[in-house]
Short mmCIF file of C-alpha atoms in Angstrom, two decimals:
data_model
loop_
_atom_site.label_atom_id
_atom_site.label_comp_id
_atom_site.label_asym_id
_atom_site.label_seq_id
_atom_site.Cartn_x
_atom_site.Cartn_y
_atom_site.Cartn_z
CA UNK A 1 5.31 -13.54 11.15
CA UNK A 2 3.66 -11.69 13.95
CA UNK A 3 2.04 -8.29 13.74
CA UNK A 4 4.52 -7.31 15.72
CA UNK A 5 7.60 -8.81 15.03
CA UNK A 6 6.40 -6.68 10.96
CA UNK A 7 5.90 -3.53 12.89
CA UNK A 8 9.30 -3.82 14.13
CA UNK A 9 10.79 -4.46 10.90
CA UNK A 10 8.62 -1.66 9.56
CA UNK A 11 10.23 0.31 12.18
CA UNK A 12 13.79 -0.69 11.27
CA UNK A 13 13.28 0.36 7.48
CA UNK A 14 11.36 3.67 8.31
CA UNK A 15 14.54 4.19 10.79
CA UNK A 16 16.92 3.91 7.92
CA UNK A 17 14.52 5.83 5.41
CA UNK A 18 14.86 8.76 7.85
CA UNK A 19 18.84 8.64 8.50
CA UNK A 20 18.73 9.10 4.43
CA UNK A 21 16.33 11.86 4.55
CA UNK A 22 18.79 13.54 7.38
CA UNK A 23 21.82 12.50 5.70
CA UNK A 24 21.27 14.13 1.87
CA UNK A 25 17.54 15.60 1.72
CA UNK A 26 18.68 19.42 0.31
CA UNK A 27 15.56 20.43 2.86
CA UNK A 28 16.20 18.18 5.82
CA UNK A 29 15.81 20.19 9.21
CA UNK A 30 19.07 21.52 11.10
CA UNK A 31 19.69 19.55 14.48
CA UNK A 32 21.53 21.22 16.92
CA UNK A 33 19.04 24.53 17.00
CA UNK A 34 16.09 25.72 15.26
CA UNK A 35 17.30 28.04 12.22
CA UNK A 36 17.76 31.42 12.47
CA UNK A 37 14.97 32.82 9.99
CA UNK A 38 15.72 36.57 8.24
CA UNK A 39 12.11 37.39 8.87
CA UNK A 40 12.37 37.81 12.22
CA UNK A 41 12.74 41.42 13.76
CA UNK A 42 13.52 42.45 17.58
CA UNK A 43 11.74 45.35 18.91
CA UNK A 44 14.73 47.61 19.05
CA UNK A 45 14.67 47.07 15.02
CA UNK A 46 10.65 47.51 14.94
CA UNK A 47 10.95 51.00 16.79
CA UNK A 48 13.16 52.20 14.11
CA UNK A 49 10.25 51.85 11.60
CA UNK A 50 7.90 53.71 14.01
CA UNK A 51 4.67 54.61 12.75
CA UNK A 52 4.29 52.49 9.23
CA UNK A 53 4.37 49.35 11.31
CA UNK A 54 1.08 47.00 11.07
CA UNK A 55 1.05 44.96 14.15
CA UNK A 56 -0.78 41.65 13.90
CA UNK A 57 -1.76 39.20 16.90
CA UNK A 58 -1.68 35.76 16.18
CA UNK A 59 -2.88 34.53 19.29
CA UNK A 60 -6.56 32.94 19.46
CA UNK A 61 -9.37 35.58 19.74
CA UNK A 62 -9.35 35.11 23.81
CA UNK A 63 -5.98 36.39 24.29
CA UNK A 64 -6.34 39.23 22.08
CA UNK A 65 -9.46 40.42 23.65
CA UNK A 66 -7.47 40.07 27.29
CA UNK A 67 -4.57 42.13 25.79
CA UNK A 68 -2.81 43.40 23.02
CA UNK A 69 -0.33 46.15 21.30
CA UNK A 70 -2.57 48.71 20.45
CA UNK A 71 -4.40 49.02 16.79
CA UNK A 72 -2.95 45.65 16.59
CA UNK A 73 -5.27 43.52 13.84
CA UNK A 74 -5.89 39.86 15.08
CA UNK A 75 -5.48 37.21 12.32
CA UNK A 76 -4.77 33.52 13.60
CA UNK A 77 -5.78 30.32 11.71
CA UNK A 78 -8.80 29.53 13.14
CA UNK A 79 -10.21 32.54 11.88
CA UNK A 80 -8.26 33.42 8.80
CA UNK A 81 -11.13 33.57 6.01
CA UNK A 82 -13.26 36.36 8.26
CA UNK A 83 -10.00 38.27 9.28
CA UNK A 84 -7.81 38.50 6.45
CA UNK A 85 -9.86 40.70 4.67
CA UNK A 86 -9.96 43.23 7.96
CA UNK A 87 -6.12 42.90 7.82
CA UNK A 88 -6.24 43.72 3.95
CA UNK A 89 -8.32 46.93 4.66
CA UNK A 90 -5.45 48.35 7.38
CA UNK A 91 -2.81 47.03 4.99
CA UNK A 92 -0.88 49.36 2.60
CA UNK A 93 2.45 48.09 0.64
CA UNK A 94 4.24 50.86 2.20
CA UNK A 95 3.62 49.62 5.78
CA UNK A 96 5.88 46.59 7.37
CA UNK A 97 3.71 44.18 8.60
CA UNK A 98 4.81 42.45 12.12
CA UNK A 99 3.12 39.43 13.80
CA UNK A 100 3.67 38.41 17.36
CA UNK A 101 2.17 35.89 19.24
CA UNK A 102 2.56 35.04 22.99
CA UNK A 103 6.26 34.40 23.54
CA UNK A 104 9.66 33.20 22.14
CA UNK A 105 8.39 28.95 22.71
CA UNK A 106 5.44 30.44 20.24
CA UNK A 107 6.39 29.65 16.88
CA UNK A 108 2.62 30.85 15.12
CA UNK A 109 3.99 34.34 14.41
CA UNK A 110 6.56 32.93 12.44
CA UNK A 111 3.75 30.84 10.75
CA UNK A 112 1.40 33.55 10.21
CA UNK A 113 4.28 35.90 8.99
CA UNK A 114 4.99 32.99 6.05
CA UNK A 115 1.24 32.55 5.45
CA UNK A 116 1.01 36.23 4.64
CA UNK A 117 4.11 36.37 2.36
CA UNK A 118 2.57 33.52 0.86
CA UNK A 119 -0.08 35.58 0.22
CA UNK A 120 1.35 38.08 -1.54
CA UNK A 121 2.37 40.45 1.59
CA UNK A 122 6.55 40.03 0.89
CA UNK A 123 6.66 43.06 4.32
CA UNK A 124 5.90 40.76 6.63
CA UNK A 125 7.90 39.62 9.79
CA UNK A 126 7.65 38.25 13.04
CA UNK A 127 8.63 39.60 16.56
CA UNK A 128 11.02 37.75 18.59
CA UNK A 129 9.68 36.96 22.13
CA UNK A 130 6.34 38.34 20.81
CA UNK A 131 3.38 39.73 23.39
CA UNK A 132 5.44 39.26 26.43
CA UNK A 133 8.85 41.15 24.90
CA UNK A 134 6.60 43.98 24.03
CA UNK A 135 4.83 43.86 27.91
CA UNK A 136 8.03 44.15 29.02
CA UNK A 137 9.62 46.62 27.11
CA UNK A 138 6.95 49.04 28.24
CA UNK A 139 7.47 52.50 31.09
CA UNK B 1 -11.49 -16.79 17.29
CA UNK B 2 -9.36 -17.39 14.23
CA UNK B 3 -12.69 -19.30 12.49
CA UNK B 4 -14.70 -16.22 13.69
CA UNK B 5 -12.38 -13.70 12.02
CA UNK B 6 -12.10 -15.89 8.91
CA UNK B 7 -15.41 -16.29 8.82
CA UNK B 8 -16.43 -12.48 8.85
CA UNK B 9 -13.67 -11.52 6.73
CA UNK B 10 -15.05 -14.13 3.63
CA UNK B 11 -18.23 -12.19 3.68
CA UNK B 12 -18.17 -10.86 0.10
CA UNK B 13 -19.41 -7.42 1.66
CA UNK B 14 -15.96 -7.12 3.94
CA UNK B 15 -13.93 -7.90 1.81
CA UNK B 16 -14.97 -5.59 -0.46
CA UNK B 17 -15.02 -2.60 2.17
CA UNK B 18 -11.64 -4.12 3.36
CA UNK B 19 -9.93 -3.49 0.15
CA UNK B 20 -11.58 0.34 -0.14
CA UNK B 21 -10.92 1.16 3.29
CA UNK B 22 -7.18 -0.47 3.15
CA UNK B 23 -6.33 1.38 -0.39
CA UNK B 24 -7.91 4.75 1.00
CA UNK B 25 -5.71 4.49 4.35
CA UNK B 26 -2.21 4.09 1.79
CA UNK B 27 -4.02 6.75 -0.05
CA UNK B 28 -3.76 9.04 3.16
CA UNK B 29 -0.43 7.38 4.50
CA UNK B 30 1.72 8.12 1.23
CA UNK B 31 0.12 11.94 0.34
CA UNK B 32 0.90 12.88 4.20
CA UNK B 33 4.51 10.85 3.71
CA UNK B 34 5.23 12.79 0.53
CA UNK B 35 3.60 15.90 1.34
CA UNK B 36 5.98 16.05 4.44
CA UNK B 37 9.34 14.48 2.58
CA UNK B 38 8.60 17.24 0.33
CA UNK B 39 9.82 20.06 2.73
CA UNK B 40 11.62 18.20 6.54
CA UNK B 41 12.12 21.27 8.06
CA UNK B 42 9.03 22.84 7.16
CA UNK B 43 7.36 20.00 8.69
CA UNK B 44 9.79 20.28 11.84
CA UNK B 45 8.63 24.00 12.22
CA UNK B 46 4.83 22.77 12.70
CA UNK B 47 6.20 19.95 14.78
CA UNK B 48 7.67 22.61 17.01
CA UNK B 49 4.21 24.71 16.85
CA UNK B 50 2.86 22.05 19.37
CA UNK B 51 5.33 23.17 21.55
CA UNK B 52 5.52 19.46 23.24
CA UNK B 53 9.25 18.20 22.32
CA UNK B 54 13.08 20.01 22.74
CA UNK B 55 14.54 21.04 19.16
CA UNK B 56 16.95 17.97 18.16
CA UNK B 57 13.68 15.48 19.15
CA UNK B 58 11.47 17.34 16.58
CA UNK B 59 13.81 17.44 14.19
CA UNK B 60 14.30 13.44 14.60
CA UNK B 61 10.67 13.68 14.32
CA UNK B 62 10.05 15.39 11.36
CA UNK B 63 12.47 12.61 9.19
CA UNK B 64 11.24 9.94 11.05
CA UNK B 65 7.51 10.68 10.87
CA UNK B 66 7.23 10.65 7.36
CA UNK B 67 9.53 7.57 6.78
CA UNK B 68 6.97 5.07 8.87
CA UNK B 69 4.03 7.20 7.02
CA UNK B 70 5.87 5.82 3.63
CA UNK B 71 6.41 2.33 5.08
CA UNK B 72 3.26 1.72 6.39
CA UNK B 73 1.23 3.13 3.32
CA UNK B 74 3.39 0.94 1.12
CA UNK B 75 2.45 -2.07 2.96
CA UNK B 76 -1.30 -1.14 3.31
CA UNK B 77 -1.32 -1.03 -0.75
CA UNK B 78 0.70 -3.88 -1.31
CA UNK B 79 -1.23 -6.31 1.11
CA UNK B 80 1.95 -6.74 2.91
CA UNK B 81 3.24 -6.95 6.63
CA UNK B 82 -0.46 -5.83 6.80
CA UNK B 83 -0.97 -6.34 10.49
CA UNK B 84 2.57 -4.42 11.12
CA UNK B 85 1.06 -1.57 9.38
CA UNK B 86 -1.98 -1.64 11.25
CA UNK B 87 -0.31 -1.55 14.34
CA UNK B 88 1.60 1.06 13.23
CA UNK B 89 -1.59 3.40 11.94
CA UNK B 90 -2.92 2.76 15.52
CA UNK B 91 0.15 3.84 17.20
CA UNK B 92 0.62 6.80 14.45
CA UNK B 93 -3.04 8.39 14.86
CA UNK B 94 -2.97 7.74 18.40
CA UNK B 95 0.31 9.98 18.57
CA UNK B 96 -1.26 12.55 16.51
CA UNK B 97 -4.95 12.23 17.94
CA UNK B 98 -2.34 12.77 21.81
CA UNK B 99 -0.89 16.15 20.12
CA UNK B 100 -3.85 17.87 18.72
CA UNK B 101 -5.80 17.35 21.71
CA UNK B 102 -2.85 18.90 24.09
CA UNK B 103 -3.23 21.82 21.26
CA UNK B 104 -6.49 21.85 21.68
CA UNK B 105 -6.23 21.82 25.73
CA UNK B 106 -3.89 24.86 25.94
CA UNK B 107 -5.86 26.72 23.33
CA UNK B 108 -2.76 26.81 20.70
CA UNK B 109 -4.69 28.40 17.73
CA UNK B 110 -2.23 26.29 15.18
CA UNK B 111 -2.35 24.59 11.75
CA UNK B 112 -2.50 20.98 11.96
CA UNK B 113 0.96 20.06 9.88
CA UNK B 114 -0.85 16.68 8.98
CA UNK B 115 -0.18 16.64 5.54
CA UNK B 116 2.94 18.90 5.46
CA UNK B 117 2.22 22.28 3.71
CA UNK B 118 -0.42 20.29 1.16
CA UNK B 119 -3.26 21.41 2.75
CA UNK B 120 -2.86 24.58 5.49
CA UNK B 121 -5.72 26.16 7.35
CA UNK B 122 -7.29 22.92 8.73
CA UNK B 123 -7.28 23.78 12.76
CA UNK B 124 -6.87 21.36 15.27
CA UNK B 125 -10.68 20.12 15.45
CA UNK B 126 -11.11 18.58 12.27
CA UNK B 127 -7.78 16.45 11.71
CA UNK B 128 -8.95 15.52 15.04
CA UNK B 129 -12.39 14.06 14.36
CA UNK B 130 -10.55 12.74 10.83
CA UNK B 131 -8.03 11.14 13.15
CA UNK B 132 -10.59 9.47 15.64
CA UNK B 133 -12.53 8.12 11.95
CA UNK B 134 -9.60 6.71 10.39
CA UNK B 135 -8.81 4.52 14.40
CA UNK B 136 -11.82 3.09 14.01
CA UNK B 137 -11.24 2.00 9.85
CA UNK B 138 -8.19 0.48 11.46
CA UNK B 139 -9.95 -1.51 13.94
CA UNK B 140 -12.08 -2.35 11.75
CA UNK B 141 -9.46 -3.28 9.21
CA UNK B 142 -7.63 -5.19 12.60
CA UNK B 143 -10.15 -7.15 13.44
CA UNK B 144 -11.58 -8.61 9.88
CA UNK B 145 -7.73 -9.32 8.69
CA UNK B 146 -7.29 -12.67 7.44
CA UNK B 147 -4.74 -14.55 9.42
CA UNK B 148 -4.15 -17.94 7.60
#
């Protein structure tokens, strides 16, 4: 049999694997839309919290240094083992912690928001429409 | 050509490497399948954190990914429909290799999602140099394959 003609079968199985995986997997993904996660805030709902707010950027170092919400701690991925203990030194459980990151198509807010729960912070959400919804919401 | 390849691949010293480097590529294959089966959606939300494909494709993506991960692991293990599952590794880390350099390009600051939530923190540079490694095992692996 060909190389090909086995990838092609190989395709065929992995095809039917995965309408099984959508079909009954308890954590298969939804479809029509991404889901709608409870950990996300708007800023209408961040404004009533005011002043115990922690803002974290997610965005890489470049775009923090070009802009950001001020006293706003940067803690992305790349950099995670140097900044996360500067984030734990703002930090206090009585503060809600809220990521953003460049816009709604940015999903690393949402990431860095889980990472941190993860970690033990269980106040921490992420900003719908992130950097640019705050931009815009300012006088 | 054929004698050529046959000829290589009955060198005691490739075929030895052959069966290392074939049983460490299932290795990788079926802990990135699992690691992703374990948690679809999960794997659909870094899927969507490269910001390259509408919602309903990703989600296709994030069943379908791990399912040829599975098949072609299985196959690299059992000896089977090996040059399928080469061709399919290629295709796989080429795809991947694709995504983490457009990442890389528009300065997305992401986790790589390679092996599901398994392993977090790894960037976009290294799972790129792993992915560049692991296309040249399978070319290596390509070109020494018996094909009596």
């Amino acid at each position: 049999m060909t190389a090909f003609r086995q990838a092609g079968l190989i395709l065929l199985i992995a095809v039917g694997l995965a309408g099984v995986t959508a079909a009954v997997h308890p954590k298969r993904p939804a479809f029509r839309a991404p889901p709608t996660d409870p950990n996300e805030v708007n800023l209408a709902q961040v404004q009533h919290w005011a002043r115990t707010v922690l803002w974290v950027d997610a965005r890489p170092d470049a775009e923090f240094a070009s802009g950001h919400i001020p006293e706003a701690v940067s803690l992305n991925f790349e950099n995670w083992p140097e900044q996360f203990p500067k984030f734990l030194d703002q930090y206090s459980p009585d503060r809600r912690v809220v990521v953003y990151c460049s816009a709604t198509s940015c999903q690393l807010s949402r990431e860095i928001a889980e990472k941190l729960r993860t970690s033990g912070i269980t106040n921490a959400y992420f900003l719908e429409g992130g950097w640019e919804a705050w931009k815009h919401a300012q006088p | 050509m054929s004698t050529v390849n046959r000829t290589v691949a009955a060198r005691p010293v490739v075929r030895i490497s052959r069966y290392a480097l074939r049983f460490l590529m299932a290795a990788l294959f079926l802990f990135a399948a699992v690691a992703k089966l374990l948690d679809p959606a999960a794997f659909a939300q870094q899927i969507a954190n490269y910001q390259l494909t509408p919602w309903p494709v990703t989600a296709g993506l994030a069943v379908l990914l791990p399912a040829l991960e599975l098949c072609v692991g299985i196959c690299l293990l059992l000896g089977r429909w090996e040059s399928g599952a080469l061709v399919w590794t290629a295709i796989l880390l080429t795809i991947f290799s694709g995504a983490l350099v457009a990442a890389i390009a528009r300065g997305l600051s992401i986790d790589c999602g390679c092996f599901g939530r398994s392993v977090e923190n790894t960037g976009t540079i290294w799972p790129l140099i792993r992915n560049l490694t692991l296309l040249v095992v399978t070319g290596f692996l390509w070109f020494s394959r018996d094909r009596q």
